[in-house]
């Protein structure tokens, strides 16, 4: 089964609405590639102008977070139907920065994943280990646990459409990149967990990204690995170089 690559930019807390529009206008011709799914996950305030700026292009707009309740007294949070109404197709869930700085847990990640599926939004579910966990040799166990909890009460049909992003925390924004073999080892282990929880067909369908200092120089080698189906790109997604990552072949 051939899986279509998905290359997503995670803008993090960067770009005002007007700068977002300018960046999308600059990147549109550079990321034109219908062989891959191209997603820009942008700050909430940028979503509506970004969707408008991306009209007519191959760029789909995603969110960086959402809440797991439909509505209510949750000051500062964003509900899934708000994202749908604004034109969002994807949402990043459980990024390591959300876990570290904003106390997100595997359990809240699971609630958000279920809610995203209920609203037809494709979750990009993040997992990854710290440098300590890698050195201790427990990183596969750790990531298996993250995946199993994230997918609790998720059906096989839903899981097949999900995206998982493996991001070793020690490689995010550090310039350090897992070698292509290290990245493939974990992505293959993630696919094996999905196979165990669901079945061969679901494991074959789900797309698994690598994230962590992906750039124009290492994208082709990473994406050539059998279990790596694209990338979740941080800093490089804010530059013209993102076009080289999308057109890595």
CSV table of C-alpha atoms in Angstrom, one decimal:
chain,number,residue,atom,x,y,z
A,1,UNK,CA,0.0,0.0,0.0
A,2,UNK,CA,1.4,3.3,-1.0
A,3,UNK,CA,0.9,6.1,1.5
A,4,UNK,CA,0.9,9.7,0.4
A,5,UNK,CA,3.5,11.7,2.1
A,6,UNK,CA,2.3,14.5,4.4
A,7,UNK,CA,4.6,17.5,5.1
A,8,UNK,CA,3.3,19.9,7.7
A,9,UNK,CA,4.7,23.1,9.0
A,10,UNK,CA,4.3,23.9,12.7
A,11,UNK,CA,4.6,27.6,12.9
A,12,UNK,CA,4.5,27.6,16.7
A,13,UNK,CA,4.1,31.2,18.2
A,14,UNK,CA,5.3,33.0,15.1
A,15,UNK,CA,3.7,35.2,12.5
A,16,UNK,CA,1.1,38.0,12.9
A,17,UNK,CA,-1.9,37.7,10.7
A,18,UNK,CA,-0.5,40.1,8.1
A,19,UNK,CA,2.9,38.3,8.1
A,20,UNK,CA,1.1,34.9,7.8
A,21,UNK,CA,-0.6,36.1,4.6
A,22,UNK,CA,2.7,37.4,3.2
A,23,UNK,CA,4.5,34.1,4.0
A,24,UNK,CA,1.8,32.0,2.4
A,25,UNK,CA,1.8,34.2,-0.7
A,26,UNK,CA,5.6,33.7,-0.8
A,27,UNK,CA,5.5,29.9,-0.3
A,28,UNK,CA,2.5,29.1,-2.5
A,29,UNK,CA,4.5,28.6,-5.7
A,30,UNK,CA,7.4,27.0,-3.8
A,31,UNK,CA,5.3,24.2,-2.2
A,32,UNK,CA,3.2,23.4,-5.3
A,33,UNK,CA,3.4,19.6,-5.3
A,34,UNK,CA,0.3,17.4,-5.6
A,35,UNK,CA,2.3,14.3,-4.8
A,36,UNK,CA,2.3,15.2,-1.1
A,37,UNK,CA,-0.2,16.7,1.3
A,38,UNK,CA,1.0,20.1,2.4
A,39,UNK,CA,-0.3,21.5,5.7
A,40,UNK,CA,0.5,24.8,7.4
A,41,UNK,CA,-0.4,24.6,11.1
A,42,UNK,CA,-0.7,28.2,12.2
A,43,UNK,CA,-1.5,30.2,15.4
A,44,UNK,CA,-5.2,30.5,16.1
A,45,UNK,CA,-5.3,34.2,15.3
A,46,UNK,CA,-3.8,33.5,11.8
A,47,UNK,CA,-6.2,30.7,10.8
A,48,UNK,CA,-8.9,32.7,9.0
A,49,UNK,CA,-6.6,34.9,7.0
A,50,UNK,CA,-4.4,31.8,6.3
A,51,UNK,CA,-7.3,29.8,4.9
A,52,UNK,CA,-8.2,32.7,2.7
A,53,UNK,CA,-4.6,33.2,1.5
A,54,UNK,CA,-4.2,29.5,0.7
A,55,UNK,CA,-7.4,29.4,-1.4
A,56,UNK,CA,-6.8,27.9,-4.8
A,57,UNK,CA,-3.5,26.3,-3.8
A,58,UNK,CA,-2.5,22.8,-2.6
A,59,UNK,CA,-2.0,24.2,0.9
A,60,UNK,CA,-4.3,23.0,3.7
A,61,UNK,CA,-4.5,24.9,7.0
A,62,UNK,CA,-4.2,23.2,10.4
A,63,UNK,CA,-4.4,24.4,13.9
A,64,UNK,CA,-1.7,24.0,16.6
A,65,UNK,CA,-4.1,23.0,19.4
A,66,UNK,CA,-7.8,22.7,20.3
A,67,UNK,CA,-9.8,21.9,23.4
A,68,UNK,CA,-11.7,18.7,24.0
A,69,UNK,CA,-15.1,20.3,25.0
A,70,UNK,CA,-17.7,21.5,22.6
A,71,UNK,CA,-18.2,24.9,24.2
A,72,UNK,CA,-18.4,26.5,27.6
A,73,UNK,CA,-16.6,28.4,30.3
A,74,UNK,CA,-13.0,27.7,29.1
A,75,UNK,CA,-11.5,31.1,28.7
A,76,UNK,CA,-8.9,31.2,26.0
A,77,UNK,CA,-9.6,27.8,24.5
A,78,UNK,CA,-10.8,27.0,21.0
A,79,UNK,CA,-13.5,24.5,20.3
A,80,UNK,CA,-13.4,22.0,17.4
A,81,UNK,CA,-16.4,23.3,15.6
A,82,UNK,CA,-14.7,26.8,15.6
A,83,UNK,CA,-11.8,25.2,13.7
A,84,UNK,CA,-14.1,23.4,11.3
A,85,UNK,CA,-16.1,26.6,10.6
A,86,UNK,CA,-12.9,28.4,9.9
A,87,UNK,CA,-11.7,25.9,7.3
A,88,UNK,CA,-9.2,23.8,9.4
A,89,UNK,CA,-8.5,20.3,8.2
A,90,UNK,CA,-5.8,19.2,10.6
A,91,UNK,CA,-4.8,19.9,14.3
A,92,UNK,CA,-1.6,19.2,16.1
A,93,UNK,CA,-2.3,17.4,19.4
A,94,UNK,CA,0.1,16.8,22.2
A,95,UNK,CA,3.2,18.5,20.9
A,96,UNK,CA,6.1,18.2,23.5
A,97,UNK,CA,6.0,22.0,24.1
A,98,UNK,CA,2.3,21.7,25.0
A,99,UNK,CA,3.1,18.8,27.3
A,100,UNK,CA,6.1,20.6,28.9
A,101,UNK,CA,4.8,24.2,29.3
A,102,UNK,CA,1.1,23.7,29.5
A,103,UNK,CA,0.7,20.5,31.5
A,104,UNK,CA,-0.9,18.4,28.7
A,105,UNK,CA,-1.0,14.7,29.5
A,106,UNK,CA,-1.5,11.5,27.6
A,107,UNK,CA,-5.0,11.5,28.9
A,108,UNK,CA,-5.9,15.0,27.6
A,109,UNK,CA,-4.2,14.1,24.3
A,110,UNK,CA,-6.6,11.1,24.1
A,111,UNK,CA,-9.6,13.3,24.8
A,112,UNK,CA,-8.6,15.8,22.1
A,113,UNK,CA,-7.9,13.0,19.5
A,114,UNK,CA,-11.4,11.6,20.1
A,115,UNK,CA,-12.9,15.1,19.8
A,116,UNK,CA,-11.0,15.8,16.6
A,117,UNK,CA,-12.3,12.7,14.9
A,118,UNK,CA,-15.9,13.5,16.0
A,119,UNK,CA,-15.6,16.7,14.0
A,120,UNK,CA,-13.8,15.3,11.0
A,121,UNK,CA,-10.5,17.0,11.8
A,122,UNK,CA,-7.4,14.9,11.2
A,123,UNK,CA,-5.2,14.8,14.3
A,124,UNK,CA,-1.5,15.0,14.0
A,125,UNK,CA,-0.6,13.2,17.2
A,126,UNK,CA,2.8,14.0,18.6
A,127,UNK,CA,5.0,11.6,20.6
A,128,UNK,CA,8.7,11.5,21.5
A,129,UNK,CA,11.3,11.0,24.1
A,130,UNK,CA,13.7,13.2,26.1
A,131,UNK,CA,17.5,12.8,25.9
A,132,UNK,CA,17.5,11.1,29.3
A,133,UNK,CA,14.9,8.5,28.2
A,134,UNK,CA,16.9,7.8,25.0
A,135,UNK,CA,20.2,7.4,27.0
A,136,UNK,CA,18.4,5.1,29.5
A,137,UNK,CA,17.2,2.9,26.6
A,138,UNK,CA,13.5,3.2,27.5
A,139,UNK,CA,12.5,5.4,24.5
A,140,UNK,CA,10.6,2.7,22.6
A,141,UNK,CA,8.7,1.7,25.8
A,142,UNK,CA,7.8,5.3,26.5
A,143,UNK,CA,6.5,6.0,22.9
A,144,UNK,CA,4.5,2.7,22.9
A,145,UNK,CA,2.8,4.0,26.0
A,146,UNK,CA,2.1,7.4,24.6
A,147,UNK,CA,0.6,5.9,21.4
A,148,UNK,CA,-1.5,3.3,23.3
A,149,UNK,CA,-3.1,6.0,25.5
A,150,UNK,CA,-3.6,8.5,22.7
A,151,UNK,CA,-5.6,5.9,20.7
A,152,UNK,CA,-7.8,4.6,23.5
A,153,UNK,CA,-11.4,4.4,22.3
A,154,UNK,CA,-10.4,5.3,18.7
A,155,UNK,CA,-11.8,3.0,16.1
A,156,UNK,CA,-9.7,1.3,13.5
A,157,UNK,CA,-11.4,3.3,10.7
A,158,UNK,CA,-10.5,6.5,12.5
A,159,UNK,CA,-7.0,5.4,13.4
A,160,UNK,CA,-6.3,4.6,9.7
A,161,UNK,CA,-6.8,8.3,8.8
A,162,UNK,CA,-4.7,9.7,11.7
A,163,UNK,CA,-1.2,11.2,11.4
A,164,UNK,CA,1.4,10.4,14.1
A,165,UNK,CA,4.4,12.7,14.4
A,166,UNK,CA,7.5,11.2,16.1
A,167,UNK,CA,9.6,14.1,17.4
A,168,UNK,CA,12.5,13.2,19.7
A,169,UNK,CA,12.4,16.1,22.1
A,170,UNK,CA,16.2,16.4,22.1
A,171,UNK,CA,16.1,17.2,18.3
A,172,UNK,CA,13.4,19.9,18.4
A,173,UNK,CA,14.9,23.3,17.6
A,174,UNK,CA,18.4,22.2,18.6
A,175,UNK,CA,19.9,21.6,15.2
A,176,UNK,CA,20.3,18.0,16.3
A,177,UNK,CA,18.5,15.5,14.1
A,178,UNK,CA,17.9,11.8,14.7
A,179,UNK,CA,19.8,9.9,12.1
A,180,UNK,CA,17.5,8.4,9.4
A,181,UNK,CA,18.1,5.0,10.9
A,182,UNK,CA,17.2,6.2,14.4
A,183,UNK,CA,14.0,7.9,13.1
A,184,UNK,CA,13.0,4.8,11.1
A,185,UNK,CA,13.5,2.5,14.1
A,186,UNK,CA,11.0,4.5,16.2
A,187,UNK,CA,8.5,5.1,13.3
A,188,UNK,CA,8.6,1.3,12.6
A,189,UNK,CA,8.0,0.6,16.3
A,190,UNK,CA,5.0,3.0,16.2
A,191,UNK,CA,3.6,1.2,13.2
A,192,UNK,CA,4.0,-2.1,15.1
A,193,UNK,CA,2.0,-0.7,18.1
A,194,UNK,CA,-0.8,0.3,15.7
A,195,UNK,CA,-0.7,-3.2,14.2
A,196,UNK,CA,-1.0,-4.8,17.7
A,197,UNK,CA,-3.8,-2.5,18.8
A,198,UNK,CA,-5.7,-2.7,15.5
A,199,UNK,CA,-4.6,-4.8,12.5
A,200,UNK,CA,-2.3,-5.0,9.6
A,201,UNK,CA,-4.5,-2.8,7.4
A,202,UNK,CA,-4.7,0.0,9.9
A,203,UNK,CA,-0.9,-0.1,10.4
A,204,UNK,CA,-0.4,0.0,6.7
A,205,UNK,CA,-2.7,3.0,6.2
A,206,UNK,CA,-1.7,5.3,9.1
A,207,UNK,CA,0.9,8.0,8.2
A,208,UNK,CA,3.8,8.6,10.5
A,209,UNK,CA,5.9,11.7,10.3
A,210,UNK,CA,9.3,12.5,11.6
A,211,UNK,CA,9.9,15.9,13.2
A,212,UNK,CA,12.9,17.4,14.8
A,213,UNK,CA,15.2,19.8,12.9
A,214,UNK,CA,14.0,18.6,9.5
A,215,UNK,CA,15.6,20.7,6.8
A,216,UNK,CA,16.2,20.8,3.0
A,217,UNK,CA,19.4,18.9,3.5
A,218,UNK,CA,18.1,15.9,5.4
A,219,UNK,CA,14.5,15.6,4.2
A,220,UNK,CA,15.1,13.3,1.2
A,221,UNK,CA,17.1,10.8,3.3
A,222,UNK,CA,14.5,10.8,6.1
A,223,UNK,CA,11.5,10.5,3.8
A,224,UNK,CA,13.1,7.6,1.8
A,225,UNK,CA,12.7,5.3,4.9
A,226,UNK,CA,9.8,2.8,4.6
A,227,UNK,CA,8.0,3.9,7.7
A,228,UNK,CA,8.5,7.7,7.5
A,229,UNK,CA,5.6,9.3,5.6
A,230,UNK,CA,6.7,12.9,5.7
A,231,UNK,CA,7.7,15.5,8.3
A,232,UNK,CA,6.4,17.9,10.9
A,233,UNK,CA,8.7,20.9,10.3
A,234,UNK,CA,9.3,23.7,12.7
A,235,UNK,CA,11.7,26.6,12.0
A,236,UNK,CA,12.3,25.6,8.4
A,237,UNK,CA,8.6,25.9,7.6
A,238,UNK,CA,8.8,29.7,8.0
A,239,UNK,CA,11.4,30.1,5.2
A,240,UNK,CA,11.5,29.6,1.5
A,241,UNK,CA,13.5,26.4,2.2
A,242,UNK,CA,10.2,24.7,3.1
A,243,UNK,CA,9.6,24.5,-0.6
A,244,UNK,CA,12.7,22.3,-0.9
A,245,UNK,CA,11.5,20.1,1.8
A,246,UNK,CA,8.1,19.7,0.1
A,247,UNK,CA,9.8,19.0,-3.2
A,248,UNK,CA,12.4,16.7,-1.7
A,249,UNK,CA,12.7,14.4,-4.6
